[in-house]
Structure formats: C-alpha cells, structure tokens
Amino acid sequence: AQSVSQHNHHVILSEAASLELGCNYSYGGTVNLFWYVQYPGQHLQLLLKYFSGDPLVKGIKGFEAEFIKSKFSFNLRKPSVQWSDTAEYFCAVALNSGGYQKVTFGTGTKLQVIP
Amino acid sequence: DAGITQSPRYKITETGRQVTLMCHQTWSHSYMFWYRQDLGHGLRLIYYSAAADITDKGEVPDGYVVSRSKTENFPLTLESATRSQTSVYFCASSGADRVSYEQYFGPGTRLTVT
C-alpha cells in the first residue's frame, strides 16, 4: 500500500526565512503529486501539482516543489515566507488503482510564521 | 456558483444517535470523497465514490455508511455515533479525467459526540 510521509510536523519560521517542507512517498509506479494548504479555519486548497514533464513545479503564492523520482520525494519550497503563509500543508499522492483514483495524504505540517 | 457545500457546519450529538452529514457539489464531478481530519493523523479517507451507485471503503470506514443515488450528493451517516468519531469531516470531489486527480474540498463539518 502506498504511504506518504511528512517528517516535519510543526515548523516555526520568521518572516523572510526560506522554507522547505519534506514529503516522501512509498509507491514505485507512476504517481501524481500534490501539495494542499489549509489556512486557519478554512478548507483545503490546492497549492500545486505534478503530473509529468518538468520536475520543478511552480504553484500559487510563490511556492514551488521539486519531484525527485530517485528519492521518491516531492519537497515544497518557498524562498521567503510571509506571515500570511501560516497554515497547515499537506502532501498527497494519487495513483490509478484498478481504474479508480487512490489518493493518500500525509499527516500534514503546521507552519507558523512569526512577524 | 456554490461549488461544493457541506451541512451542517457544526453538529453536537450524543453517543448512540444516528447522524447524517450532507455533501453537495455543483460540478457534476464523478468522484466524491469523505475524509476525517484528526490531530496527528492528518486526513484519512473514510469512503469514496467513483460515480452514482458506486462506493468503496477507504482507510477508516467502520461505523460509517454512505450512499450516492445522485451524482451531486454524497451523504455520510454515522449509524450509532461514538466519541471516537468526534472530528472534522471534509467532503471532496474530483473530475472524471484520470489525469486530473485534483480534489476540491468543502468547508468541513465539525462534529462533536458527547
């Protein structure tokens, strides 16, 4: 069974610091990869996604992620965080299992940005 | 354009009662999902549906029942609520395009079982 690991459970940064959140998955086949963000009190929203092509994916609000197939990783990065980036971030992996979607989410990383 | 809505947004119920959480989407998406979100566990899939009248279990289905008689609705029923089912429940939907597994989430229902 596929699994998704987010090793950082809680990250605290000062504004303007650089961010990198780790995401590793266990499935060896073709996958689609996502990062979702959940701002306080809100529902999950898509931040960025990777399906194929350029392994460096750019998303909204200056976020980017790099797919490294050999490392089964899809780490999220942002060069300079803002207070408004305080949120919980979820990595997700999707694969086609028997014709149906199968999506697995990581346990999430809470990011707190201090002004 | 409502997108995906959930009702109620907040619910307090007693142990042993039956509770139904509603989910409605306006995009005619084929796939719909129910997740629960708990501290330390992230999002866990309860049930999903690939189309009307097609449902399947996810990671944590025990104590829950779903139905999907219409494409746009995907209600989740707790047959006999337990305190361990206190959680935030999110409904999501996704299009039929196999390439696009992006999910769109509803606002969530915060359920408390006393």
GROMACS .gro file of C-alpha atoms in nm:
model
  229
    1ALA     CA    1   0.000   0.000   0.000
    2GLN     CA    2   0.119   0.348  -0.077
    3SER     CA    3   0.213   0.580   0.204
    4VAL     CA    4   0.311   0.943   0.234
    5SER     CA    5   0.549   1.076   0.496
    6GLN     CA    6   0.581   1.433   0.608
    7HIS     CA    7   0.861   1.436   0.859
    8ASN     CA    8   0.819   1.793   0.980
    9HIS     CA    9   0.509   1.811   1.196
   10HIS     CA   10   0.550   2.167   1.316
   11VAL     CA   11   0.777   2.432   1.170
   12ILE     CA   12   0.827   2.781   1.308
   13LEU     CA   13   0.996   3.045   1.093
   14SER     CA   14   1.049   3.417   1.098
   15GLU     CA   15   0.922   3.626   0.812
   16ALA     CA   16   1.161   3.631   0.513
   17ALA     CA   17   1.313   3.297   0.608
   18SER     CA   18   1.331   3.024   0.347
   19LEU     CA   19   1.102   2.724   0.371
   20GLU     CA   20   1.142   2.362   0.274
   21LEU     CA   21   0.888   2.100   0.378
   22GLY     CA   22   0.970   1.738   0.315
   23CYS     CA   23   0.742   1.483   0.151
   24ASN     CA   24   0.831   1.124   0.069
   25TYR     CA   25   0.609   0.854  -0.074
   26SER     CA   26   0.643   0.480  -0.098
   27TYR     CA   27   0.485   0.383  -0.431
   28GLY     CA   28   0.722   0.285  -0.710
   29GLY     CA   29   0.491   0.332  -1.008
   30THR     CA   30   0.356   0.637  -1.185
   31VAL     CA   31   0.211   0.888  -0.944
   32ASN     CA   32   0.059   1.231  -0.944
   33LEU     CA   33   0.177   1.455  -0.664
   34PHE     CA   34   0.008   1.744  -0.487
   35TRP     CA   35   0.056   1.996  -0.214
   36TYR     CA   36  -0.254   2.132  -0.047
   37VAL     CA   37  -0.274   2.416   0.202
   38GLN     CA   38  -0.525   2.471   0.479
   39TYR     CA   39  -0.534   2.822   0.624
   40PRO     CA   40  -0.669   2.855   0.978
   41GLY     CA   41  -1.040   2.784   0.985
   42GLN     CA   42  -1.059   2.716   0.613
   43HIS     CA   43  -1.085   2.415   0.386
   44LEU     CA   44  -0.801   2.259   0.190
   45GLN     CA   45  -0.693   2.431  -0.130
   46LEU     CA   46  -0.458   2.313  -0.400
   47LEU     CA   47  -0.118   2.479  -0.387
   48LEU     CA   48   0.050   2.299  -0.675
   49LYS     CA   49   0.055   1.967  -0.857
   50TYR     CA   50   0.287   1.749  -1.061
   51PHE     CA   51   0.169   1.510  -1.332
   52SER     CA   52   0.459   1.485  -1.576
   53GLY     CA   53   0.727   1.690  -1.751
   54ASP     CA   54   0.943   1.945  -1.572
   55PRO     CA   55   1.005   1.810  -1.221
   56LEU     CA   56   1.019   2.164  -1.083
   57VAL     CA   57   0.663   2.278  -1.039
   58LYS     CA   58   0.558   2.631  -0.958
   59GLY     CA   59   0.239   2.698  -0.770
   60ILE     CA   60   0.048   2.988  -0.628
   61LYS     CA   61   0.184   3.247  -0.386
   62GLY     CA   62   0.549   3.186  -0.477
   63PHE     CA   63   0.557   2.820  -0.375
   64GLU     CA   64   0.738   2.558  -0.577
   65ALA     CA   65   0.809   2.188  -0.542
   66GLU     CA   66   1.063   1.955  -0.693
   67PHE     CA   67   0.988   1.597  -0.785
   68ILE     CA   68   1.294   1.376  -0.741
   69LYS     CA   69   1.193   1.033  -0.863
   70SER     CA   70   1.506   0.857  -0.740
   71LYS     CA   71   1.438   0.980  -0.387
   72PHE     CA   72   1.058   0.936  -0.401
   73SER     CA   73   1.036   1.292  -0.281
   74PHE     CA   74   0.829   1.600  -0.357
   75ASN     CA   75   0.952   1.873  -0.127
   76LEU     CA   76   0.780   2.208  -0.104
   77ARG     CA   77   0.986   2.527  -0.105
   78LYS     CA   78   0.944   2.899  -0.079
   79PRO     CA   79   1.240   3.141  -0.077
   80SER     CA   80   1.087   3.394   0.160
   81VAL     CA   81   0.784   3.321   0.377
   82GLN     CA   82   0.528   3.572   0.491
   83TRP     CA   83   0.309   3.581   0.799
   84SER     CA   84   0.012   3.501   0.574
   85ASP     CA   85   0.173   3.164   0.491
   86THR     CA   86   0.087   3.042   0.840
   87ALA     CA   87  -0.117   2.731   0.763
   88GLU     CA   88  -0.109   2.356   0.755
   89TYR     CA   89   0.042   2.195   0.447
   90PHE     CA   90  -0.048   1.850   0.319
   91CYS     CA   91   0.135   1.644   0.064
   92ALA     CA   92  -0.075   1.396  -0.135
   93VAL     CA   93  -0.002   1.118  -0.379
   94ALA     CA   94  -0.251   0.986  -0.632
   95LEU     CA   95  -0.231   0.680  -0.846
   96ASN     CA   96  -0.468   0.494  -1.072
   97SER     CA   97  -0.559   0.174  -0.892
   98GLY     CA   98  -0.772  -0.065  -1.093
   99GLY     CA   99  -0.924   0.220  -1.289
  100TYR     CA  100  -1.010   0.423  -0.980
  101GLN     CA  101  -0.827   0.708  -0.819
  102LYS     CA  102  -0.645   0.631  -0.500
  103VAL     CA  103  -0.522   0.935  -0.313
  104THR     CA  104  -0.321   0.923   0.006
  105PHE     CA  105  -0.250   1.230   0.217
  106GLY     CA  106   0.039   1.288   0.450
  107THR     CA  107  -0.026   1.379   0.812
  108GLY     CA  108   0.042   1.746   0.747
  109THR     CA  109   0.297   2.006   0.855
  110LYS     CA  110   0.189   2.306   1.055
  111LEU     CA  111   0.380   2.615   0.957
  112GLN     CA  112   0.386   2.911   1.190
  113VAL     CA  113   0.544   3.229   1.057
  114ILE     CA  114   0.642   3.485   1.316
  115PRO     CA  115   0.631   3.851   1.210
  116ASP     CA  116  -2.153   2.908  -0.826
  117ALA     CA  117  -2.162   2.718  -0.496
  118GLY     CA  118  -1.902   2.452  -0.582
  119ILE     CA  119  -1.904   2.203  -0.300
  120THR     CA  120  -2.105   2.257   0.015
  121GLN     CA  121  -2.144   2.068   0.340
  122SER     CA  122  -2.415   2.078   0.601
  123PRO     CA  123  -2.436   2.121   0.885
  124ARG     CA  124  -2.114   2.311   0.950
  125TYR     CA  125  -2.128   2.230   1.319
  126LYS     CA  126  -2.305   1.947   1.497
  127ILE     CA  127  -2.317   1.826   1.854
  128THR     CA  128  -2.478   1.490   1.912
  129GLU     CA  129  -2.495   1.224   2.181
  130THR     CA  130  -2.338   0.883   2.183
  131GLY     CA  131  -2.556   0.627   2.012
  132ARG     CA  132  -2.750   0.868   1.793
  133GLN     CA  133  -2.757   0.848   1.417
  134VAL     CA  134  -2.612   1.147   1.238
  135THR     CA  135  -2.604   1.230   0.867
  136LEU     CA  136  -2.361   1.476   0.717
  137MET     CA  137  -2.454   1.615   0.379
  138CYS     CA  138  -2.231   1.695   0.086
  139HIS     CA  139  -2.342   1.856  -0.238
  140GLN     CA  140  -2.137   1.954  -0.544
  141THR     CA  141  -2.244   2.152  -0.848
  142TRP     CA  142  -1.969   2.049  -1.093
  143SER     CA  143  -2.104   1.703  -1.186
  144HIS     CA  144  -1.773   1.554  -1.075
  145SER     CA  145  -1.766   1.178  -1.091
  146TYR     CA  146  -1.556   1.119  -0.781
  147MET     CA  147  -1.653   1.216  -0.430
  148PHE     CA  148  -1.474   1.150  -0.106
  149TRP     CA  149  -1.524   1.171   0.268
  150TYR     CA  150  -1.228   1.236   0.496
  151ARG     CA  151  -1.191   1.290   0.866
  152GLN     CA  152  -0.924   1.519   1.000
  153ASP     CA  153  -0.778   1.449   1.341
  154LEU     CA  154  -0.477   1.591   1.517
  155GLY     CA  155  -0.173   1.378   1.447
  156HIS     CA  156  -0.344   1.178   1.174
  157GLY     CA  157  -0.394   1.434   0.903
  158LEU     CA  158  -0.663   1.341   0.654
  159ARG     CA  159  -0.791   0.986   0.650
  160LEU     CA  160  -1.022   0.857   0.382
  161ILE     CA  161  -1.349   0.712   0.510
  162TYR     CA  162  -1.531   0.628   0.187
  163TYR     CA  163  -1.518   0.732  -0.172
  164SER     CA  164  -1.743   0.706  -0.473
  165ALA     CA  165  -1.639   0.682  -0.837
  166ALA     CA  166  -1.989   0.752  -0.971
  167ALA     CA  167  -2.353   0.732  -0.873
  168ASP     CA  168  -2.427   0.397  -0.707
  169ILE     CA  169  -2.056   0.308  -0.687
  170THR     CA  170  -1.896   0.341  -0.347
  171ASP     CA  171  -1.599   0.183  -0.177
  172LYS     CA  172  -1.429   0.180   0.159
  173GLY     CA  173  -1.131   0.391   0.242
  174GLU     CA  174  -0.888   0.365   0.529
  175VAL     CA  175  -1.130   0.409   0.822
  176PRO     CA  176  -1.483   0.302   0.718
  177ASP     CA  177  -1.604   0.132   1.037
  178GLY     CA  178  -1.912   0.293   1.187
  179TYR     CA  179  -1.994   0.490   0.873
  180VAL     CA  180  -2.235   0.436   0.587
  181VAL     CA  181  -2.253   0.623   0.256
  182SER     CA  182  -2.484   0.634  -0.040
  183ARG     CA  183  -2.473   0.802  -0.378
  184SER     CA  184  -2.807   0.789  -0.554
  185LYS     CA  185  -2.739   1.115  -0.738
  186THR     CA  186  -2.408   1.235  -0.879
  187GLU     CA  187  -2.421   1.563  -0.690
  188ASN     CA  188  -2.491   1.428  -0.341
  189PHE     CA  189  -2.280   1.208  -0.117
  190PRO     CA  190  -2.420   1.185   0.236
  191LEU     CA  191  -2.223   1.026   0.519
  192THR     CA  192  -2.413   0.859   0.801
  193LEU     CA  193  -2.283   0.766   1.142
  194GLU     CA  194  -2.514   0.482   1.235
  195SER     CA  195  -2.453   0.499   1.609
  196ALA     CA  196  -2.219   0.784   1.696
  197THR     CA  197  -1.928   0.723   1.931
  198ARG     CA  198  -1.695   0.970   2.099
  199SER     CA  199  -1.409   0.850   1.881
  200GLN     CA  200  -1.599   0.990   1.585
  201THR     CA  201  -1.560   1.343   1.714
  202SER     CA  202  -1.369   1.503   1.430
  203VAL     CA  203  -1.378   1.746   1.143
  204TYR     CA  204  -1.524   1.586   0.833
  205PHE     CA  205  -1.436   1.704   0.486
  206CYS     CA  206  -1.609   1.615   0.167
  207ALA     CA  207  -1.422   1.645  -0.162
  208SER     CA  208  -1.490   1.590  -0.529
  209SER     CA  209  -1.279   1.528  -0.835
  210GLY     CA  210  -1.342   1.516  -1.209
  211ALA     CA  211  -1.360   1.201  -1.419
  212ASP     CA  212  -1.046   1.289  -1.612
  213ARG     CA  213  -0.791   1.032  -1.499
  214VAL     CA  214  -0.512   1.281  -1.547
  215SER     CA  215  -0.661   1.531  -1.313
  216TYR     CA  216  -0.679   1.383  -0.966
  217GLU     CA  217  -0.702   1.726  -0.809
  218GLN     CA  218  -0.963   1.728  -0.536
  219TYR     CA  219  -1.185   2.017  -0.440
  220PHE     CA  220  -1.277   2.033  -0.076
  221GLY     CA  221  -1.583   2.152   0.104
  222PRO     CA  222  -1.569   2.378   0.411
  223GLY     CA  223  -1.593   2.089   0.657
  224THR     CA  224  -1.831   1.980   0.931
  225ARG     CA  225  -1.711   1.990   1.289
  226LEU     CA  226  -1.882   1.705   1.472
  227THR     CA  227  -1.874   1.662   1.847
  228VAL     CA  228  -2.009   1.344   2.004
  229THR     CA  229  -2.078   1.376   2.375
   0.00000   0.00000   0.00000
